[in-house]
Amino acid sequence: MIDAAHRAAALPIIQAWQTNSGDRPVFQYTVLHEATAPFTAEIGRSLVAAPRIAILEDGNEDIAFAYLRAAGIPDSRGVHWPAAKPAPPEYVDVISPADIAGATTTNHRDGILFDASGLPRFSLLITAHWFISNTTEEQALGAAAIAEIKEFLTWRTLVFAECQSAITLEAKGLFLTDQGLTIKPQVATQDAIHYFADHPLEQVDGVWSTVGGSVPSFSPTGVYLGVEGTEYYRFIRGPSADVFVAGYALQNAAAGRVVYLGGHQYSTAVPISANTTTNGVRNVLNALLFAPATAIGDGSADVIVTLANSSSSTTPEMDFSITYRNQGLGVAHETTIVVPIPAGTSASLISDGGSVSNGEIIWNLGNLGPAQPDPEGTLTFRLTASGTGTFTVTSTANYKRGITPASAASTAIGAYRLATTTGLTSSLNPSGYEHAVTFTATVASSEGTPSGTVTFKDGDAILGTGVLSEASPSFTTSTLATGTHAITAIYEGDNNFEPSTSPVVSQSVGSAFDTPLGLTATATSSTAAHVTWLPVSAADHYEIFSRSNAQPFALRETSATTEFTDGGLSGGTTYVYQVRAVSASSETSGFSNIDPATTILFTDDALVATSTLLKAVHLNELRQAVNAMRVTAGLEAILFSEAIAAGTILRASHMNE
């Protein structure tokens, strides 16, 4: 089952698998079903890798060939298993008991199941019908081979044994029982009982039919070890015999798994609905997918790699280090680390036997076991740049989980850039409060012309930026608070020039005095307004600003006192006032509050309740004042709904407007 999120990636692979069946017409019966609505399913295993399979040369290896060939599962080369036993060298991944036994009976990792470092070369071993005769030579060879298999199963591997092979392996290995297995007769199909049917190993299609053979079924001579459903599973059994059993080898859940199937050979004919003995092949194939090496977090490899640059960027020599480790539970096969050499550089000082080929540095690390190297491995190399520039360097670990390629990559930046110096000047230091100050930067190098951006900072706060060009970059500000500011200019660098930071310019900004408070503006006639405010200590004089009719504030007058009468105003107009204090040294304070004055003298001002007769002029003057205020605020005048004249009945709508 494939999650909907992976549909687009999976569909072309499935379609190619169905189409390119070659001489394996079984694929014409393989149907892809696609759900038409969302649903939730419990995930038993997430498969990420195809296992590296070894088949025991037991005289019946063609049975295993048929099973794997029917499913399109390839050998380690990606080639389909043969229809019949071929001659060497095509006889790959097929190993004899002598190959497994190795050269000694004391070192149980010197056979073909292991590499020279003692790591498993395969994910699983299949044996269809292994029989050991009673001769001394055969018994000794069998004992040595099974000792190697037992060591193989201390890793997260899997051994699948069918028919006679189950009896042979268990007799000398005692992987699941305390005394081995006893051969039992064939169980009738109708008597076969399925247990743990929701387990991934027990997925079948329709009727599961038994087959005969030298070991059609079996039972433990003594007892199975451990707890059923935990250390082992009896998946299919008859009234007194087992047909399909699996479990942890030697009760070690952190090691390998063993699967036994009764019956000499199951059919590969399809459709299964008409060939029910093909379901036994389903169990075999389920076991392959149940191999720990196929699933993340179960037994697959997981190589991590980290690339770092430890050199200064002001010299053409760039020194890099790579750390790597297999942090997975399985073996990372055929591991290599590859670093393409960037254009404009050359490689040298390559450690640990790495070599250069076709413009790449390559280390062949072989197989990495779980948690290997411990501690993590380190590789080093040097790149020398032929000229200034910035270089992106990538290291990639390529390896195989089973026979499925996997990779991990890490990137670092190398650079050879010329050193620079950055200078900074201030146009006015010390400066007054809210005075404009321009900071100018200069960036220089021993050769060439740097380009890029300069950032001006006040401590950690960014003031602004400038771009390097023919003129030196500058930034002007009038918003510095009173006090001392640590101003720096930081050149960001470019591909050819190193970043640099200027010395700190200690910019002093004079203290501000208080902002005038309590400003009040009042129209005293239709052509004059009177403005007052509270005094500010240390003020030499005050600047009065005003605006009207949506125009900006402009300096109206100066005053040495805290009041000002503004004459020559237009009638029926709103004027807005604000003031600021000015010191003897021309420092200015912040602006006061603003206050409006409208040059309308209201009739009968103020109106007295129960005494003043309400007149049309009262409402019209109020309307005029409202619109005068709106115009100065930059708003359109209101068009009132009804003109007011003497004799007009005053309505609620007039007052609400």
XYZ file of C-alpha atoms in Angstrom:
657
model
C 0.000 0.000 0.000
C 1.364 3.408 -1.019
C 0.389 6.636 0.708
C -1.407 9.176 -1.484
C 1.419 11.664 -0.861
C 3.791 9.369 -2.812
C 1.403 8.538 -5.661
C 3.077 10.724 -8.299
C 6.508 9.247 -7.581
C 5.343 5.634 -7.349
C 2.944 5.370 -10.298
C 5.505 5.456 -13.160
C 7.639 2.853 -11.355
C 4.678 0.518 -10.952
C 3.589 0.993 -14.563
C 7.098 0.260 -15.849
C 7.226 -2.856 -13.647
C 3.948 -4.075 -15.118
C 4.910 -3.267 -18.703
C 8.498 -4.572 -18.808
C 7.720 -8.122 -17.774
C 9.929 -9.649 -20.482
C 9.704 -13.428 -20.266
C 7.782 -13.305 -16.961
C 4.122 -13.121 -18.074
C 2.952 -13.291 -14.449
C 2.836 -9.477 -14.411
C -0.195 -9.417 -16.667
C -2.158 -10.611 -13.632
C -0.802 -7.898 -11.321
C -3.495 -5.245 -10.962
C -3.039 -1.779 -9.510
C -5.966 -0.604 -7.405
C -6.341 3.076 -6.559
C -8.590 4.265 -3.742
C -11.313 6.732 -4.683
C -11.727 8.155 -1.177
C -9.420 8.758 1.777
C -9.072 6.051 4.404
C -6.799 5.306 7.346
C -4.722 2.124 7.576
C -2.289 0.951 10.216
C 1.250 0.795 8.815
C 2.945 -2.535 9.483
C 6.197 -1.724 7.702
C 7.502 1.084 5.539
C 9.747 -0.496 2.906
C 12.750 1.542 1.806
C 15.153 -1.035 0.397
C 15.341 -4.254 -1.586
C 17.227 -7.027 0.243
C 20.537 -8.481 -0.902
C 19.605 -12.145 -1.266
C 21.809 -15.237 -1.029
C 20.455 -18.628 -2.183
C 21.949 -21.811 -0.759
C 23.172 -24.277 -3.356
C 21.334 -27.231 -1.842
C 20.367 -29.044 -5.030
C 16.941 -27.396 -5.130
C 17.922 -23.782 -5.569
C 15.754 -23.704 -8.699
C 12.742 -23.599 -6.323
C 13.987 -20.282 -4.897
C 14.824 -19.104 -8.424
C 11.226 -19.711 -9.475
C 9.753 -17.831 -6.524
C 11.955 -14.766 -6.986
C 11.701 -14.810 -10.757
C 7.927 -14.913 -10.655
C 7.884 -11.780 -8.492
C 10.505 -9.958 -10.557
C 12.868 -9.684 -7.572
C 16.437 -9.403 -8.938
C 19.841 -10.523 -7.737
C 22.458 -8.087 -6.443
C 23.258 -6.998 -10.004
C 19.641 -6.097 -10.700
C 19.364 -9.109 -13.045
C 16.420 -11.520 -12.872
C 17.158 -14.898 -11.397
C 17.533 -17.670 -13.996
C 14.796 -20.087 -14.952
C 17.280 -22.949 -14.412
C 20.682 -23.330 -12.809
C 23.234 -21.598 -15.064
C 26.946 -22.078 -15.339
C 29.423 -19.721 -13.667
C 30.025 -16.768 -13.710
C 26.278 -16.131 -14.073
C 25.727 -18.204 -10.969
C 25.894 -15.126 -8.713
C 24.589 -14.855 -5.138
C 24.260 -18.667 -5.047
C 26.492 -20.054 -2.301
C 27.372 -23.597 -1.266
C 27.588 -25.004 2.275
C 31.351 -25.077 1.823
C 31.325 -21.381 0.863
C 29.370 -20.636 4.027
C 31.547 -22.820 6.280
C 34.729 -20.904 5.462
C 38.300 -21.991 5.948
C 38.218 -22.701 9.687
C 35.914 -24.168 12.306
C 36.992 -21.620 14.906
C 36.322 -18.308 13.150
C 32.619 -18.271 12.355
C 32.874 -15.137 10.226
C 35.351 -16.363 7.638
C 32.739 -17.764 5.228
C 31.046 -16.123 2.269
C 28.215 -14.704 4.375
C 30.691 -12.136 5.710
C 33.118 -9.677 4.187
C 36.753 -9.362 5.221
C 35.751 -7.097 8.114
C 33.275 -9.628 9.474
C 30.194 -7.708 8.326
C 27.261 -9.509 6.659
C 27.430 -9.392 2.881
C 23.752 -10.303 2.488
C 20.410 -9.247 3.936
C 18.968 -12.744 3.940
C 19.624 -16.380 3.061
C 17.119 -18.683 1.341
C 17.394 -22.467 1.389
C 14.704 -24.625 -0.183
C 15.824 -28.238 0.541
C 19.074 -28.677 2.444
C 19.739 -32.223 3.558
C 22.921 -33.258 5.399
C 23.811 -36.926 5.071
C 25.182 -39.014 7.949
C 28.719 -39.136 6.616
C 31.370 -37.697 8.902
C 32.508 -35.258 6.253
C 28.972 -33.964 5.537
C 28.148 -33.674 9.219
C 31.306 -31.667 9.911
C 30.693 -29.404 6.929
C 27.067 -28.889 7.940
C 28.001 -28.081 11.523
C 30.582 -25.514 10.355
C 28.109 -23.900 7.915
C 25.328 -23.678 10.514
C 27.759 -22.164 13.014
C 28.399 -19.424 10.433
C 24.641 -19.017 9.849
C 24.112 -18.675 13.591
C 26.702 -15.900 13.638
C 25.015 -14.376 10.569
C 21.769 -14.272 12.550
C 23.332 -12.252 15.353
C 22.978 -9.358 12.884
C 19.666 -7.933 11.685
C 19.360 -10.497 8.904
C 16.823 -13.163 7.933
C 17.059 -16.864 7.059
C 14.194 -18.501 5.152
C 14.141 -22.300 5.128
C 11.570 -24.466 3.347
C 10.782 -28.161 3.700
C 13.881 -30.267 4.580
C 15.957 -27.127 5.175
C 13.843 -26.235 8.221
C 14.627 -29.637 9.817
C 18.334 -29.344 8.968
C 18.801 -25.813 10.263
C 16.832 -26.278 13.465
C 18.500 -29.617 14.301
C 21.945 -28.027 14.565
C 21.061 -24.358 15.140
C 18.154 -24.557 17.613
C 17.091 -21.108 16.518
C 13.436 -21.367 17.586
C 13.244 -24.588 19.654
C 15.100 -26.344 22.443
C 15.415 -29.741 20.665
C 14.720 -29.222 16.966
C 11.768 -30.129 14.748
C 9.949 -33.395 14.024
C 8.563 -34.126 10.550
C 4.761 -34.359 10.353
C 2.363 -35.373 7.540
C 0.757 -32.954 5.121
C -2.056 -30.953 6.675
C -5.285 -30.967 4.691
C -6.080 -27.558 3.229
C -9.406 -27.430 5.006
C -7.674 -28.172 8.335
C -5.065 -25.411 8.004
C -5.718 -22.751 10.631
C -4.362 -19.230 10.217
C -3.168 -17.343 13.289
C -1.985 -13.713 13.460
C -3.605 -13.088 10.080
C -3.003 -9.340 10.360
C 0.781 -9.801 10.530
C 2.759 -8.699 7.422
C 4.146 -12.226 7.006
C 0.675 -13.745 6.807
C -0.851 -11.748 3.946
C -2.432 -14.184 1.450
C -5.132 -14.076 -1.214
C -8.157 -16.345 -0.873
C -7.692 -20.056 -0.174
C -4.267 -21.126 1.124
C -3.610 -24.699 -0.083
C -0.967 -26.987 1.418
C 1.521 -29.042 -0.619
C 3.376 -32.277 0.119
C 7.072 -33.040 0.263
C 9.671 -34.631 2.484
C 8.681 -32.172 5.231
C 5.101 -31.086 4.535
C 4.667 -29.964 8.168
C 6.545 -30.155 11.447
C 6.291 -29.705 15.192
C 8.867 -28.994 17.888
C 10.553 -32.127 19.273
C 10.574 -30.316 22.584
C 9.065 -26.838 22.761
C 9.307 -23.524 20.985
C 11.391 -21.023 22.899
C 9.827 -17.869 24.287
C 6.278 -16.531 24.126
C 4.134 -17.005 21.038
C 3.334 -13.664 19.448
C 6.490 -12.137 20.911
C 9.560 -14.317 20.338
C 7.915 -16.535 17.711
C 4.708 -16.893 15.675
C 2.919 -20.080 14.600
C 1.163 -18.567 11.590
C -0.354 -21.630 9.850
C -0.904 -25.019 11.525
C -3.050 -28.084 11.464
C -4.506 -29.958 14.420
C -1.084 -31.208 15.555
C 1.505 -29.782 13.174
C 2.884 -26.433 11.992
C 3.186 -25.364 8.372
C 4.470 -21.797 8.669
C 6.486 -20.505 11.664
C 8.682 -17.442 12.219
C 10.534 -15.874 15.096
C 13.553 -14.065 16.444
C 16.707 -16.121 16.184
C 17.755 -17.326 19.622
C 15.034 -15.118 21.167
C 17.045 -11.981 20.369
C 14.684 -9.284 19.097
C 17.651 -7.056 18.250
C 19.196 -9.689 15.932
C 18.025 -11.755 12.957
C 14.800 -13.579 12.138
C 14.117 -17.144 11.077
C 11.179 -18.296 8.923
C 10.235 -21.971 8.332
C 7.717 -23.162 5.711
C 6.557 -26.769 5.235
C 6.024 -28.250 1.781
C 8.517 -28.995 -0.973
C 7.526 -26.481 -3.646
C 4.626 -24.107 -4.131
C 3.198 -23.037 -7.464
C 3.929 -19.744 -9.190
C 0.931 -20.061 -11.513
C -1.574 -17.222 -11.611
C -4.254 -16.099 -11.126
C -4.173 -17.210 -7.503
C -7.950 -17.674 -7.504
C -7.412 -20.692 -9.781
C -4.007 -21.740 -8.345
C -4.362 -21.639 -4.580
C -1.008 -23.317 -3.845
C 0.592 -20.101 -5.124
C -0.322 -18.547 -1.788
C 2.673 -20.342 -0.260
C 4.875 -18.227 -2.532
C 3.166 -15.183 -1.062
C 4.506 -16.251 2.339
C 8.018 -16.612 0.943
C 7.905 -13.161 -0.632
C 6.391 -11.634 2.497
C 9.372 -13.016 4.402
C 11.770 -11.266 2.004
C 9.997 -7.967 2.600
C 10.046 -8.692 6.323
C 13.845 -8.791 6.316
C 15.066 -6.084 8.715
C 17.280 -4.527 6.035
C 14.202 -3.395 4.074
C 12.770 -1.006 6.669
C 13.989 2.230 8.220
C 14.477 1.933 11.975
C 14.425 -1.861 11.818
C 17.629 -2.964 10.180
C 18.475 -0.620 7.334
C 21.622 1.447 7.082
C 21.578 5.227 7.494
C 24.830 6.993 6.649
C 25.330 10.623 7.652
C 28.090 12.849 6.302
C 29.176 16.373 7.292
C 31.539 18.598 5.307
C 33.332 21.535 6.954
C 35.829 24.165 5.822
C 38.456 24.992 8.468
C 40.663 27.412 6.525
C 41.005 31.178 6.288
C 39.460 32.676 3.178
C 42.293 35.139 2.578
C 44.622 32.482 1.148
C 44.087 30.318 -1.964
C 44.477 27.083 0.073
C 41.149 25.813 1.438
C 41.255 22.868 3.850
C 38.150 20.684 4.261
C 37.204 17.817 6.552
C 34.467 15.211 6.163
C 32.997 13.258 9.065
C 30.871 10.205 8.364
C 29.101 7.426 10.240
C 26.480 4.739 9.704
C 23.897 5.557 12.352
C 21.460 2.878 11.160
C 21.009 -0.678 12.446
C 21.993 -2.431 9.219
C 25.075 -2.650 7.026
C 25.806 0.115 4.513
C 27.176 -1.824 1.546
C 29.719 -0.530 -0.983
C 30.053 2.876 0.665
C 31.913 5.591 -1.190
C 32.319 9.297 -0.510
C 32.625 11.528 -3.556
C 33.613 15.212 -3.765
C 33.434 16.894 -7.212
C 36.356 19.305 -7.571
C 34.945 22.803 -8.283
C 36.095 24.572 -11.441
C 38.991 26.908 -10.762
C 40.481 24.717 -8.024
C 42.815 21.740 -7.739
C 42.885 19.008 -5.078
C 45.803 17.867 -2.909
C 46.610 16.439 0.552
C 43.868 13.818 0.170
C 43.776 11.568 3.236
C 42.965 7.896 3.827
C 43.712 6.565 0.377
C 41.323 8.833 -1.492
C 42.075 9.378 -5.161
C 41.106 11.723 -7.976
C 39.218 10.362 -10.973
C 37.285 12.253 -13.652
C 37.372 15.473 -11.683
C 36.225 13.911 -8.404
C 37.855 12.923 -5.134
C 36.719 9.393 -4.266
C 37.113 7.347 -1.105
C 36.081 3.683 -1.264
C 35.098 2.820 2.304
C 33.631 -0.632 1.679
C 30.902 -1.868 4.009
C 30.043 0.066 7.159
C 28.386 -1.779 10.017
C 25.946 -0.269 12.510
C 27.453 2.629 14.488
C 30.613 2.459 12.373
C 33.085 4.044 12.458
C 33.030 4.518 16.210
C 33.907 7.262 16.820
C 32.907 8.810 13.501
C 35.386 8.651 10.638
C 37.235 11.705 9.337
C 38.575 12.407 5.839
C 40.489 15.528 4.816
C 41.573 17.234 1.607
C 42.765 20.595 0.322
C 41.485 22.662 -2.591
C 43.753 25.364 -4.023
C 42.082 28.190 -5.955
C 43.720 29.544 -9.086
C 42.099 32.942 -8.480
C 39.766 34.748 -6.150
C 36.201 33.529 -5.860
C 33.667 31.627 -3.785
C 33.339 27.862 -4.298
C 30.481 25.549 -3.343
C 31.832 22.126 -2.339
C 29.628 19.047 -1.841
C 30.489 15.662 -0.342
C 28.130 12.759 -1.028
C 28.130 9.371 0.676
C 26.795 6.743 -1.732
C 25.926 3.316 -0.348
C 23.395 0.512 -0.603
C 20.697 -0.639 1.760
C 20.484 -4.226 0.628
C 20.713 -3.633 -3.124
C 18.876 -0.301 -3.095
C 21.112 2.744 -3.630
C 20.994 5.455 -0.980
C 22.943 8.634 -0.424
C 23.554 11.475 1.993
C 25.164 14.798 1.154
C 26.636 17.828 2.861
C 27.700 21.181 1.421
C 30.235 23.762 2.558
C 31.507 27.011 1.090
C 35.152 27.660 0.341
C 36.446 31.080 -0.601
C 39.625 32.823 -1.598
C 39.042 36.562 -1.242
C 41.274 39.617 -0.877
C 41.350 41.380 2.469
C 39.637 44.768 2.783
C 39.596 47.676 5.215
C 36.585 49.859 5.892
C 36.749 53.437 7.175
C 33.931 55.615 8.553
C 33.525 59.380 9.051
C 30.776 61.599 10.501
C 29.757 64.945 8.971
C 28.898 66.474 12.362
C 30.256 65.219 15.664
C 29.048 66.168 18.194
C 25.622 66.901 16.747
C 22.490 68.486 18.131
C 19.240 66.753 18.870
C 17.408 65.953 15.602
C 20.247 67.432 13.570
C 21.011 65.665 10.300
C 24.249 63.678 10.420
C 25.789 61.955 7.389
C 28.007 58.913 7.893
C 30.326 58.033 4.991
C 32.175 54.737 4.491
C 35.257 53.939 2.433
C 36.250 50.370 1.464
C 39.738 49.615 0.163
C 41.846 46.584 -0.797
C 45.436 45.996 -1.816
C 44.286 45.449 -5.385
C 41.058 45.656 -7.316
C 37.842 47.467 -6.502
C 35.431 45.900 -4.000
C 31.738 45.868 -4.820
C 28.626 45.136 -2.848
C 26.839 46.643 0.139
C 27.812 48.552 3.268
C 25.535 48.409 6.325
C 25.585 51.251 8.861
C 24.819 50.186 12.430
C 24.208 51.915 15.734
C 25.421 49.231 18.116
C 23.429 46.178 17.012
C 20.659 48.214 15.386
C 20.794 48.718 11.617
C 20.522 52.363 10.574
C 20.608 51.858 6.814
C 22.645 50.591 3.867
C 24.682 51.972 1.007
C 25.972 50.474 -2.234
C 29.629 50.662 -3.248
C 30.073 52.608 -6.458
C 32.380 55.362 -7.705
C 31.228 57.528 -4.779
C 31.691 56.360 -1.219
C 28.446 55.017 0.297
C 26.802 57.217 2.914
C 23.744 57.348 5.141
C 22.064 60.410 6.645
C 19.891 60.411 9.754
C 18.335 63.005 12.077
C 16.694 60.519 14.437
C 19.553 59.664 16.775
C 18.549 59.937 20.419
C 20.502 62.085 22.813
C 23.625 60.459 24.177
C 26.614 58.596 22.739
C 26.218 56.159 19.828
C 28.681 53.438 18.686
C 28.434 53.772 14.893
C 30.077 51.201 12.578
C 30.097 50.517 8.855
C 30.158 46.841 7.841
C 31.222 45.851 4.347
C 29.401 42.618 3.463
C 32.042 41.366 1.006
C 31.577 39.797 -2.432
C 32.955 36.794 -4.339
C 36.408 38.346 -4.549
C 36.730 40.516 -1.446
C 36.513 39.709 2.246
C 34.032 41.451 4.550
C 35.432 44.053 6.946
C 34.143 46.328 9.697
C 35.185 49.909 10.340
C 36.506 51.186 13.649
C 33.745 52.496 15.907
C 32.836 56.167 15.540
C 31.584 57.485 18.869
C 28.828 59.860 17.784
C 27.700 62.314 20.466
C 24.180 63.750 20.234
C 23.372 66.731 22.433
C 20.621 66.426 25.003
C 17.124 67.559 24.092
C 15.207 69.870 26.388
C 11.546 69.459 27.244
C 8.812 69.678 24.651
C 6.399 72.567 25.259
C 3.167 71.427 26.904
C -0.367 72.745 27.213
C -0.667 74.534 23.884
C -4.084 76.186 23.413
C -5.245 78.089 20.320
C -8.393 80.281 20.457
C -9.934 82.469 17.754
C -10.359 85.976 19.130
C -12.060 87.423 16.050
C -12.857 86.439 12.504
C -9.285 87.462 11.544
C -7.170 86.635 14.631
C -6.262 83.785 17.002
C -4.380 83.732 20.301
C -1.946 80.850 21.081
C -0.460 80.081 24.538
C 1.726 77.306 26.006
C 3.697 76.429 29.106
C 7.310 77.610 29.388
C 10.381 75.374 28.826
C 13.528 75.890 30.864
C 16.670 76.715 28.864
C 14.564 77.887 25.936
C 15.905 80.970 24.210
C 12.773 81.419 22.121
C 9.946 79.473 20.510
C 8.966 78.709 16.930
C 5.253 78.739 16.139
C 4.052 76.596 13.234
C 0.577 76.593 11.712
C -1.374 75.055 8.875
C -4.811 75.453 7.252
C -6.816 74.192 4.292
C -4.970 70.824 4.207
C -1.565 72.496 3.712
C 1.546 71.252 5.599
C 2.808 72.972 8.748
C 4.948 76.052 8.117
C 6.840 78.362 10.424
C 4.460 81.237 11.241
C 6.477 83.282 13.705
C 8.991 83.193 16.563
C 8.354 84.413 20.072
C 10.491 85.025 23.113
C 7.416 84.561 25.334
C 4.901 81.746 25.784
C 2.101 83.401 23.813
C 1.453 84.637 20.302
C -1.388 86.517 18.603
C -1.812 85.563 14.966
C -3.527 88.302 12.965
C -4.585 88.746 9.379
C -6.438 85.407 9.260
C -9.292 84.531 6.949
C -12.740 84.291 8.404
C -14.557 80.973 8.630
C -11.296 79.011 8.467
C -9.689 76.476 10.808
C -6.009 77.008 11.712
C -3.940 74.345 13.536
C -0.974 75.364 15.707
C 2.085 73.724 17.312
C 5.291 75.114 18.803
C 8.797 73.972 19.681
C 11.489 75.421 21.887
C 14.857 76.603 20.552
C 18.005 76.897 22.702
C 20.656 79.584 22.476
C 22.853 77.065 20.567
C 20.010 76.420 18.092
C 19.088 73.017 19.512
C 15.406 72.339 19.042
C 12.957 70.429 21.187
C 10.218 68.161 20.039
C 6.928 69.673 18.884
C 4.114 70.394 21.318
C 0.589 69.088 21.054
C -1.531 70.592 18.274
C -4.696 72.636 18.790
C -7.104 74.178 16.251
C -8.743 77.607 16.203
C -11.634 78.374 13.855
C -12.230 82.023 12.951
C -15.962 82.002 13.517
C -17.504 84.076 16.301
C -20.712 82.271 17.117
C -23.909 84.268 17.537
C -25.285 84.260 21.070
C -22.205 82.479 22.349
C -22.774 80.634 24.568
C -26.295 79.275 24.240
C -28.178 79.220 27.516
C -30.635 76.406 28.260
C -34.328 77.490 28.486
C -33.274 81.061 27.765
C -31.647 81.462 24.316
C -34.034 81.236 21.374
C -32.640 78.694 18.896
C -32.030 80.371 15.525
C -31.124 79.215 12.007
C -27.847 81.121 12.282
C -26.757 78.961 15.198
C -26.995 75.757 13.161
C -25.503 77.294 10.022
C -22.509 78.620 11.962
C -22.001 75.205 13.455
C -22.147 73.620 9.990
C -19.621 76.169 8.732
C -17.273 75.387 11.620
C -17.518 71.638 11.011
C -16.595 72.011 7.347
C -13.790 74.450 8.132
C -12.270 71.804 10.415
C -12.721 69.072 7.762
C -11.073 71.123 5.024
C -7.998 71.784 7.169
C -7.837 68.070 7.941
C -7.797 67.332 4.200
C -11.375 65.978 4.133
C -14.196 66.936 1.817
C -16.850 69.295 3.116
C -20.130 67.659 4.132
C -23.197 68.363 2.003
C -25.965 68.676 4.555
C -29.383 67.342 3.665
C -31.430 70.518 4.025
C -30.740 74.222 4.046
C -31.640 75.983 7.296
C -33.395 79.358 7.178
C -35.605 81.440 9.430
C -38.844 79.585 9.897
C -37.353 76.125 9.149
C -38.642 73.526 11.552
C -35.670 72.090 13.454
C -35.580 68.300 13.115
C -33.691 65.521 14.875
C -31.896 64.741 11.566
C -30.386 68.239 11.522
C -28.879 67.748 14.949
C -27.736 64.171 14.192
C -25.925 65.385 11.079
